[in-house]
Each structure stands twice: as structure tokens, then as C-alpha cells.
Amino acid sequence: MKIFTAENIRKADAYTIQNEPISSIQLMERAASACVEWISTNCKQHTKFIIFCGNGNNGGDGFAIARMLYLKGFDVDVFINKDKSYFSDDALINYKWLRDISGIALKDFGEIEKYNFEKAIIVDAIFGTGLSRSLEGNYKDLVENLNLKNNPKISIDVPTGMFTDQLNEKKDVIFKTDYTLTFQFWKKAFLHPETGKFAGKVFVLDIKLNQEFIDNTESDDFVIDDELILKIFKPREDFTHKGIYGKSIIVGGSYGKIGAAVLAIKSALKTGSGLTFVLAPKCGYEILQTSSPEAMFIEGGEKNINQIDEVENAVYGIGPGLGTEEKTEKELLKFLRNHDSPVILDADALNIISKNEDHLKSIPKNSVITPHPKEFERLFGNTENSFGRLDLAKTIAKQLGIFIVLKDHHTQIIIPDGKVFYNITGNSGLAKGGSGDILTGIITSLLAQNYSSQEAAILGVWLHGKAADFAAEKNSKESMQPTNVIDEIGNVFLDLNKKATTLL
């Protein structure tokens, strides 16, 4: 799914109105109806709604939502800024329709101090994608007041106070919602930690904007959705053998850190690697052979790796539990300088490379690196915020010709041509040691199975997150372990195969 800027969203609205054809007020009705359908389906235990409406089109959506909810039998009150008499054309139409309904009370923002909020859902329809400056005055005061309420909260399209395409200043006031019902597209601000935390759980509602316009409008930013994954995924064919599905070699482990290699090798096996090896120090032999008998062992040293053998036609995933000993560092850099094929680099492999800027030149073209924010900072320098980090990652990916998997709540896959793919699977249960080792094993296995570097990174990150979502459902985010994530990889593939079969 493409991510559109606020400007392109306005153009999509205008193109739809002109070419469907449909009037702007009818398009607003369509958007409001989609919200009401979601609310009436998901909020059945609530009967009272308090809707705060601005004077622009977001407020117009709110007026229409209030009218439709009232006609469905819900108790609805609407708050507006009575000091501002100007409305956008479509908001004014919906305001007049609402004003004629005697059962809906129209109140001023200033009346909230005396209002009874008990057992009500607060709906924010004050400012949407058109916001161009930080909240101030009574709007700022209102949002600060509403943020103190413990009521369930829903925002329409964009939480009030949030910019769509850029980060807010730290001092800015933003409506902190539980759910955002956004129209047609994810907004970039939802996907970054500084602002995404205000959006709650995001639901993208299809309001049938013109598909021709969407298809023909360029974007460098995408959300990984099921449609993209099903285009990438290659169901396993019947008349095949293990040689078809490649050789994966996990290079990792050191004394006290063999578990990281175990997690990586188990996830590589679960992801379908044909032949799977682990290159680790001798001290991990019994552990690795016992925990993963399906994988073959290559000895790379005593307590730390000091030798990395070149195996023909193999894909290497390097880093889990590797350590940064001097001999390990020397051997890794020598291997990378002499290796032409793409590799997966994570954890201590990245920490070794970060010791010297010249080491970056040793990374083979089309390799995939998977840093978390601190590892990225050690590699490439500090940035002011996640938008700056992403911009720097785009520059580095192009310069080095590599794919960067920038791990975060919504992990970003940055490809050399400047495109960015945001992942929306996964959850905070992955915030545990070992989760990154699993991702290394998954991507290594996919690359060995002849997925391209781009495909392996996108599918691998999505698969990792989806397995984590399954694990959280069974174990909770608090109690789920990395091993639970590995256990769920097979269930994700079962689900993928069912969907792929349905499309045939």
C-alpha cells in the first residue's frame, strides 16, 4: 500500500470528485459512513458519544458522523468552537443538517468543564490532514484537557495536532487517542515513534478514492500489506529437493552467547532452508547439535570464532552472539573483503564494522544489514530524530548499494533506490533479547531460497512480526519468548499458503 502525502491525498479527493463523478459532500458522506460502520460494529457496548468538531472538513466529517450515529439510536452531543463562525463549504452543509436535529445538543468548547463525560466515547474531529501549524490558544487548551480524560477516544483521519508528513516539535500538544480511523492510506507520522504513539491502533478505511489516480501517482513510501506479501511469497512446489532451497550458514555464537546462534539457526530451519549449517566455536558444539540436530556444525574456533570458511553457493547470516574479540574481528573483515555475494549482517557483526568507517566498504553489494537504532547510530552517526535517521539510511543504502532493515516498532526496509517499506506486523513482545537473532535466521533462509535481497528483507520482517503477533495472542506480550515466535513461523506459512491458494 502506498503512503500518500497530505498534498497527494487532496489531489486524490479532487480527482475522485471530478472523474467518478461524485460531489465533495457525497465523498464526505462516504467517509463518515465508513467511520460509523466501524464504530457501530466495534463499540456496541457504548451508547453515548461526545464529538468535538473543527470548522474545516475534518469537522464536517464529525458533523456527519454525529448525525448518522444519532439516526442509529446512539446518544450524541457535539462540541464546536462558537467563537469561530467560519466553516468550510462542506462542513457548513453538514453543520446546518445537524443543527436541525433537536435531539443533538450543540455545545461550545468552553462548556466542557461542566459537562458529564461519564461512560462516553470521545470522538476527535477537530483538525485533519490540513493542519499546518502547532495547536495554540483554546484548541491547545481543549486538547490538553481532553487528554486528561480516561474515556475511550477515537480520532477521525488524524489525531488533532499531529502533522501528516513530518514530525511535530516535542513541545507540541497532540490528541492522544486509542483508535485512529484514517481514510484510504496510512499516514507517515503514524509510523514513527515520536508521533505514532499518539495515534493508538490505526484502522485504514476504504472510501473508494479513484484507483487509477492511486496507481498512477508515484510514492517512495509504502506499507507492507497482504497484497504485497502474496506477490513475493513462493509456495513450495511438490517436485523439488533440498538442493532447490539453498544453503544457509549462520555464523555466530561465542562462549556464553551460544543461545543467540541457536535462535538464529532454529528460525532459519523453520523458514524452509534446504541445507542449514551453523559456523560456531567448539564450545557450542554439544548445545547446537542437541538443540538443532537438523543443522550441520562447522567449527570456527575454540571459544570464539577465528575462522570463517567459504562454502560454495551458500548464504551467510553473520552476527548473533558473535562477540567482538580481536581475532573474530580480523577474520570477519577478511571474509567480507573476499566475499562477493550478499550476506546478512546483524548484532556483533555490525558492532565490529562500526569500529572503523572504512569497514563499511567491505560489505558486499546487495547485502542486508539489520541494525536497531543504537547500532545504526554507532555505524553511521547520530541523528536528531527518526525522520532524520531514515533520511540518513536512504543516503547510506544508495551509497553502499545495500538494504537496510532499520528495526523499530514499525521497522523500515530501505532499498538502494530510495524506496522505504514500513512493516506493521509485530508488537512490543519482541522487545526482548534474542528477537533480532530470529530475524537474522529468517532473512538468511529466504535469501538462500532465491528470494532477492529486497524480497527476503520485506517478507522476512513481515513474517517475523506476524509470528510475533500469533505468539502474543497465545502467550501475551509480556510472557511471550523468542522461542514462541519461532514456534509460530509454521502457522504463518500455513496462513500464507491458504491465502495463496484462494487467489488461484
JSON list of N, CA and C in Angstrom, two decimals, residues 132-174:
[
{"chain": "A", "resi": 132, "resn": "SER", "atom": "N", "xyz": [-1.40, 22.79, 9.48]},
{"chain": "A", "resi": 132, "resn": "SER", "atom": "CA", "xyz": [-0.09, 23.26, 9.02]},
{"chain": "A", "resi": 132, "resn": "SER", "atom": "C", "xyz": [0.73, 23.94, 10.11]},
{"chain": "A", "resi": 133, "resn": "ARG", "atom": "N", "xyz": [0.16, 24.07, 11.32]},
{"chain": "A", "resi": 133, "resn": "ARG", "atom": "CA", "xyz": [0.92, 24.69, 12.41]},
{"chain": "A", "resi": 133, "resn": "ARG", "atom": "C", "xyz": [0.50, 24.07, 13.73]},
{"chain": "A", "resi": 134, "resn": "SER", "atom": "N", "xyz": [1.33, 24.25, 14.72]},
{"chain": "A", "resi": 134, "resn": "SER", "atom": "CA", "xyz": [1.08, 23.67, 16.03]},
{"chain": "A", "resi": 134, "resn": "SER", "atom": "C", "xyz": [-0.17, 24.27, 16.67]},
{"chain": "A", "resi": 135, "resn": "LEU", "atom": "N", "xyz": [-0.83, 23.47, 17.51]},
{"chain": "A", "resi": 135, "resn": "LEU", "atom": "CA", "xyz": [-2.01, 23.96, 18.21]},
{"chain": "A", "resi": 135, "resn": "LEU", "atom": "C", "xyz": [-1.65, 25.10, 19.15]},
{"chain": "A", "resi": 136, "resn": "GLU", "atom": "N", "xyz": [-2.56, 26.04, 19.26]},
{"chain": "A", "resi": 136, "resn": "GLU", "atom": "CA", "xyz": [-2.36, 27.15, 20.18]},
{"chain": "A", "resi": 136, "resn": "GLU", "atom": "C", "xyz": [-3.73, 27.64, 20.66]},
{"chain": "A", "resi": 137, "resn": "GLY", "atom": "N", "xyz": [-3.72, 28.50, 21.66]},
{"chain": "A", "resi": 137, "resn": "GLY", "atom": "CA", "xyz": [-4.96, 29.10, 22.15]},
{"chain": "A", "resi": 137, "resn": "GLY", "atom": "C", "xyz": [-5.93, 28.09, 22.71]},
{"chain": "A", "resi": 138, "resn": "ASN", "atom": "N", "xyz": [-7.23, 28.32, 22.43]},
{"chain": "A", "resi": 138, "resn": "ASN", "atom": "CA", "xyz": [-8.24, 27.45, 23.03]},
{"chain": "A", "resi": 138, "resn": "ASN", "atom": "C", "xyz": [-8.21, 26.03, 22.47]},
{"chain": "A", "resi": 139, "resn": "TYR", "atom": "N", "xyz": [-7.69, 25.83, 21.25]},
{"chain": "A", "resi": 139, "resn": "TYR", "atom": "CA", "xyz": [-7.56, 24.48, 20.71]},
{"chain": "A", "resi": 139, "resn": "TYR", "atom": "C", "xyz": [-6.53, 23.69, 21.51]},
{"chain": "A", "resi": 140, "resn": "LYS", "atom": "N", "xyz": [-5.42, 24.32, 21.82]},
{"chain": "A", "resi": 140, "resn": "LYS", "atom": "CA", "xyz": [-4.39, 23.68, 22.63]},
{"chain": "A", "resi": 140, "resn": "LYS", "atom": "C", "xyz": [-4.94, 23.35, 24.02]},
{"chain": "A", "resi": 141, "resn": "ASP", "atom": "N", "xyz": [-5.63, 24.31, 24.62]},
{"chain": "A", "resi": 141, "resn": "ASP", "atom": "CA", "xyz": [-6.20, 24.09, 25.95]},
{"chain": "A", "resi": 141, "resn": "ASP", "atom": "C", "xyz": [-7.21, 22.94, 25.93]},
{"chain": "A", "resi": 142, "resn": "LEU", "atom": "N", "xyz": [-8.03, 22.92, 24.88]},
{"chain": "A", "resi": 142, "resn": "LEU", "atom": "CA", "xyz": [-9.05, 21.87, 24.76]},
{"chain": "A", "resi": 142, "resn": "LEU", "atom": "C", "xyz": [-8.40, 20.49, 24.70]},
{"chain": "A", "resi": 143, "resn": "VAL", "atom": "N", "xyz": [-7.41, 20.32, 23.82]},
{"chain": "A", "resi": 143, "resn": "VAL", "atom": "CA", "xyz": [-6.78, 19.01, 23.65]},
{"chain": "A", "resi": 143, "resn": "VAL", "atom": "C", "xyz": [-6.05, 18.59, 24.94]},
{"chain": "A", "resi": 144, "resn": "GLU", "atom": "N", "xyz": [-5.39, 19.53, 25.60]},
{"chain": "A", "resi": 144, "resn": "GLU", "atom": "CA", "xyz": [-4.74, 19.21, 26.87]},
{"chain": "A", "resi": 144, "resn": "GLU", "atom": "C", "xyz": [-5.76, 18.71, 27.89]},
{"chain": "A", "resi": 145, "resn": "ASN", "atom": "N", "xyz": [-6.91, 19.34, 27.91]},
{"chain": "A", "resi": 145, "resn": "ASN", "atom": "CA", "xyz": [-7.98, 18.95, 28.82]},
{"chain": "A", "resi": 145, "resn": "ASN", "atom": "C", "xyz": [-8.52, 17.56, 28.47]},
{"chain": "A", "resi": 146, "resn": "LEU", "atom": "N", "xyz": [-8.77, 17.32, 27.20]},
{"chain": "A", "resi": 146, "resn": "LEU", "atom": "CA", "xyz": [-9.31, 16.02, 26.77]},
{"chain": "A", "resi": 146, "resn": "LEU", "atom": "C", "xyz": [-8.32, 14.90, 27.02]},
{"chain": "A", "resi": 147, "resn": "ASN", "atom": "N", "xyz": [-7.03, 15.18, 26.89]},
{"chain": "A", "resi": 147, "resn": "ASN", "atom": "CA", "xyz": [-6.02, 14.15, 27.12]},
{"chain": "A", "resi": 147, "resn": "ASN", "atom": "C", "xyz": [-6.01, 13.68, 28.58]},
{"chain": "A", "resi": 148, "resn": "LEU", "atom": "N", "xyz": [-6.56, 14.48, 29.48]},
{"chain": "A", "resi": 148, "resn": "LEU", "atom": "CA", "xyz": [-6.63, 14.09, 30.89]},
{"chain": "A", "resi": 148, "resn": "LEU", "atom": "C", "xyz": [-7.82, 13.16, 31.18]},
{"chain": "A", "resi": 149, "resn": "LYS", "atom": "N", "xyz": [-8.76, 13.08, 30.24]},
{"chain": "A", "resi": 149, "resn": "LYS", "atom": "CA", "xyz": [-9.94, 12.24, 30.43]},
{"chain": "A", "resi": 149, "resn": "LYS", "atom": "C", "xyz": [-9.57, 10.77, 30.22]},
{"chain": "A", "resi": 150, "resn": "ASN", "atom": "N", "xyz": [-10.19, 9.91, 31.03]},
{"chain": "A", "resi": 150, "resn": "ASN", "atom": "CA", "xyz": [-9.93, 8.47, 30.91]},
{"chain": "A", "resi": 150, "resn": "ASN", "atom": "C", "xyz": [-10.89, 7.77, 29.96]},
{"chain": "A", "resi": 151, "resn": "ASN", "atom": "N", "xyz": [-11.74, 8.52, 29.31]},
{"chain": "A", "resi": 151, "resn": "ASN", "atom": "CA", "xyz": [-12.71, 7.93, 28.37]},
{"chain": "A", "resi": 151, "resn": "ASN", "atom": "C", "xyz": [-12.01, 7.29, 27.19]},
{"chain": "A", "resi": 152, "resn": "PRO", "atom": "N", "xyz": [-12.62, 6.27, 26.58]},
{"chain": "A", "resi": 152, "resn": "PRO", "atom": "CA", "xyz": [-12.12, 5.78, 25.29]},
{"chain": "A", "resi": 152, "resn": "PRO", "atom": "C", "xyz": [-12.14, 6.90, 24.26]},
{"chain": "A", "resi": 153, "resn": "LYS", "atom": "N", "xyz": [-11.15, 6.93, 23.40]},
{"chain": "A", "resi": 153, "resn": "LYS", "atom": "CA", "xyz": [-11.02, 8.04, 22.45]},
{"chain": "A", "resi": 153, "resn": "LYS", "atom": "C", "xyz": [-10.82, 7.51, 21.03]},
{"chain": "A", "resi": 154, "resn": "ILE", "atom": "N", "xyz": [-11.46, 8.19, 20.09]},
{"chain": "A", "resi": 154, "resn": "ILE", "atom": "CA", "xyz": [-11.34, 7.87, 18.66]},
{"chain": "A", "resi": 154, "resn": "ILE", "atom": "C", "xyz": [-11.00, 9.15, 17.91]},
{"chain": "A", "resi": 155, "resn": "SER", "atom": "N", "xyz": [-10.01, 9.09, 17.04]},
{"chain": "A", "resi": 155, "resn": "SER", "atom": "CA", "xyz": [-9.70, 10.23, 16.16]},
{"chain": "A", "resi": 155, "resn": "SER", "atom": "C", "xyz": [-10.13, 9.90, 14.73]},
{"chain": "A", "resi": 156, "resn": "ILE", "atom": "N", "xyz": [-10.62, 10.90, 14.04]},
{"chain": "A", "resi": 156, "resn": "ILE", "atom": "CA", "xyz": [-11.04, 10.75, 12.65]},
{"chain": "A", "resi": 156, "resn": "ILE", "atom": "C", "xyz": [-9.94, 11.24, 11.72]},
{"chain": "A", "resi": 157, "resn": "ASP", "atom": "N", "xyz": [-9.41, 10.35, 10.94]},
{"chain": "A", "resi": 157, "resn": "ASP", "atom": "CA", "xyz": [-8.36, 10.55, 9.94]},
{"chain": "A", "resi": 157, "resn": "ASP", "atom": "C", "xyz": [-6.98, 10.78, 10.56]},
{"chain": "A", "resi": 158, "resn": "VAL", "atom": "N", "xyz": [-6.81, 11.82, 11.37]},
{"chain": "A", "resi": 158, "resn": "VAL", "atom": "CA", "xyz": [-5.53, 12.12, 12.01]},
{"chain": "A", "resi": 158, "resn": "VAL", "atom": "C", "xyz": [-5.81, 12.71, 13.39]},
{"chain": "A", "resi": 159, "resn": "PRO", "atom": "N", "xyz": [-5.10, 12.28, 14.44]},
{"chain": "A", "resi": 159, "resn": "PRO", "atom": "CA", "xyz": [-5.30, 12.91, 15.74]},
{"chain": "A", "resi": 159, "resn": "PRO", "atom": "C", "xyz": [-5.02, 14.42, 15.67]},
{"chain": "A", "resi": 160, "resn": "THR", "atom": "N", "xyz": [-5.89, 15.20, 16.26]},
{"chain": "A", "resi": 160, "resn": "THR", "atom": "CA", "xyz": [-5.74, 16.65, 16.22]},
{"chain": "A", "resi": 160, "resn": "THR", "atom": "C", "xyz": [-4.39, 17.08, 16.80]},
{"chain": "A", "resi": 161, "resn": "GLY", "atom": "N", "xyz": [-3.72, 17.95, 16.06]},
{"chain": "A", "resi": 161, "resn": "GLY", "atom": "CA", "xyz": [-2.41, 18.45, 16.48]},
{"chain": "A", "resi": 161, "resn": "GLY", "atom": "C", "xyz": [-1.25, 17.75, 15.80]},
{"chain": "A", "resi": 162, "resn": "MET", "atom": "N", "xyz": [-1.51, 16.60, 15.17]},
{"chain": "A", "resi": 162, "resn": "MET", "atom": "CA", "xyz": [-0.44, 15.84, 14.52]},
{"chain": "A", "resi": 162, "resn": "MET", "atom": "C", "xyz": [-0.28, 16.26, 13.06]},
{"chain": "A", "resi": 163, "resn": "PHE", "atom": "N", "xyz": [0.95, 16.53, 12.65]},
{"chain": "A", "resi": 163, "resn": "PHE", "atom": "CA", "xyz": [1.23, 16.76, 11.24]},
{"chain": "A", "resi": 163, "resn": "PHE", "atom": "C", "xyz": [1.24, 15.42, 10.50]},
{"chain": "A", "resi": 164, "resn": "THR", "atom": "N", "xyz": [0.91, 15.46, 9.23]},
{"chain": "A", "resi": 164, "resn": "THR", "atom": "CA", "xyz": [0.78, 14.22, 8.47]},
{"chain": "A", "resi": 164, "resn": "THR", "atom": "C", "xyz": [2.11, 13.70, 7.94]},
{"chain": "A", "resi": 165, "resn": "ASP", "atom": "N", "xyz": [2.95, 14.60, 7.44]},
{"chain": "A", "resi": 165, "resn": "ASP", "atom": "CA", "xyz": [4.14, 14.20, 6.69]},
{"chain": "A", "resi": 165, "resn": "ASP", "atom": "C", "xyz": [5.45, 14.54, 7.39]},
{"chain": "A", "resi": 166, "resn": "GLN", "atom": "N", "xyz": [5.38, 15.08, 8.58]},
{"chain": "A", "resi": 166, "resn": "GLN", "atom": "CA", "xyz": [6.59, 15.48, 9.28]},
{"chain": "A", "resi": 166, "resn": "GLN", "atom": "C", "xyz": [6.38, 15.33, 10.78]},
{"chain": "A", "resi": 167, "resn": "LEU", "atom": "N", "xyz": [7.47, 15.36, 11.52]},
{"chain": "A", "resi": 167, "resn": "LEU", "atom": "CA", "xyz": [7.37, 15.25, 12.97]},
{"chain": "A", "resi": 167, "resn": "LEU", "atom": "C", "xyz": [6.97, 16.57, 13.59]},
{"chain": "A", "resi": 168, "resn": "ASN", "atom": "N", "xyz": [6.22, 16.48, 14.67]},
{"chain": "A", "resi": 168, "resn": "ASN", "atom": "CA", "xyz": [5.92, 17.66, 15.48]},
{"chain": "A", "resi": 168, "resn": "ASN", "atom": "C", "xyz": [7.12, 18.01, 16.35]},
{"chain": "A", "resi": 169, "resn": "GLU", "atom": "N", "xyz": [7.12, 19.25, 16.84]},
{"chain": "A", "resi": 169, "resn": "GLU", "atom": "CA", "xyz": [8.09, 19.61, 17.87]},
{"chain": "A", "resi": 169, "resn": "GLU", "atom": "C", "xyz": [7.73, 18.89, 19.17]},
{"chain": "A", "resi": 170, "resn": "LYS", "atom": "N", "xyz": [8.73, 18.66, 20.00]},
{"chain": "A", "resi": 170, "resn": "LYS", "atom": "CA", "xyz": [8.49, 17.93, 21.25]},
{"chain": "A", "resi": 170, "resn": "LYS", "atom": "C", "xyz": [7.48, 18.64, 22.14]},
{"chain": "A", "resi": 171, "resn": "LYS", "atom": "N", "xyz": [7.43, 19.96, 22.06]},
{"chain": "A", "resi": 171, "resn": "LYS", "atom": "CA", "xyz": [6.53, 20.74, 22.93]},
{"chain": "A", "resi": 171, "resn": "LYS", "atom": "C", "xyz": [5.10, 20.77, 22.41]},
{"chain": "A", "resi": 172, "resn": "ASP", "atom": "N", "xyz": [4.87, 20.31, 21.19]},
{"chain": "A", "resi": 172, "resn": "ASP", "atom": "CA", "xyz": [3.53, 20.39, 20.60]},
{"chain": "A", "resi": 172, "resn": "ASP", "atom": "C", "xyz": [2.53, 19.54, 21.38]},
{"chain": "A", "resi": 173, "resn": "VAL", "atom": "N", "xyz": [1.31, 20.02, 21.42]},
{"chain": "A", "resi": 173, "resn": "VAL", "atom": "CA", "xyz": [0.21, 19.28, 22.04]},
{"chain": "A", "resi": 173, "resn": "VAL", "atom": "C", "xyz": [-0.53, 18.50, 20.96]},
{"chain": "A", "resi": 174, "resn": "ILE", "atom": "N", "xyz": [-0.70, 17.20, 21.18]},
{"chain": "A", "resi": 174, "resn": "ILE", "atom": "CA", "xyz": [-1.39, 16.32, 20.22]},
{"chain": "A", "resi": 174, "resn": "ILE", "atom": "C", "xyz": [-2.43, 15.50, 20.97]}
]
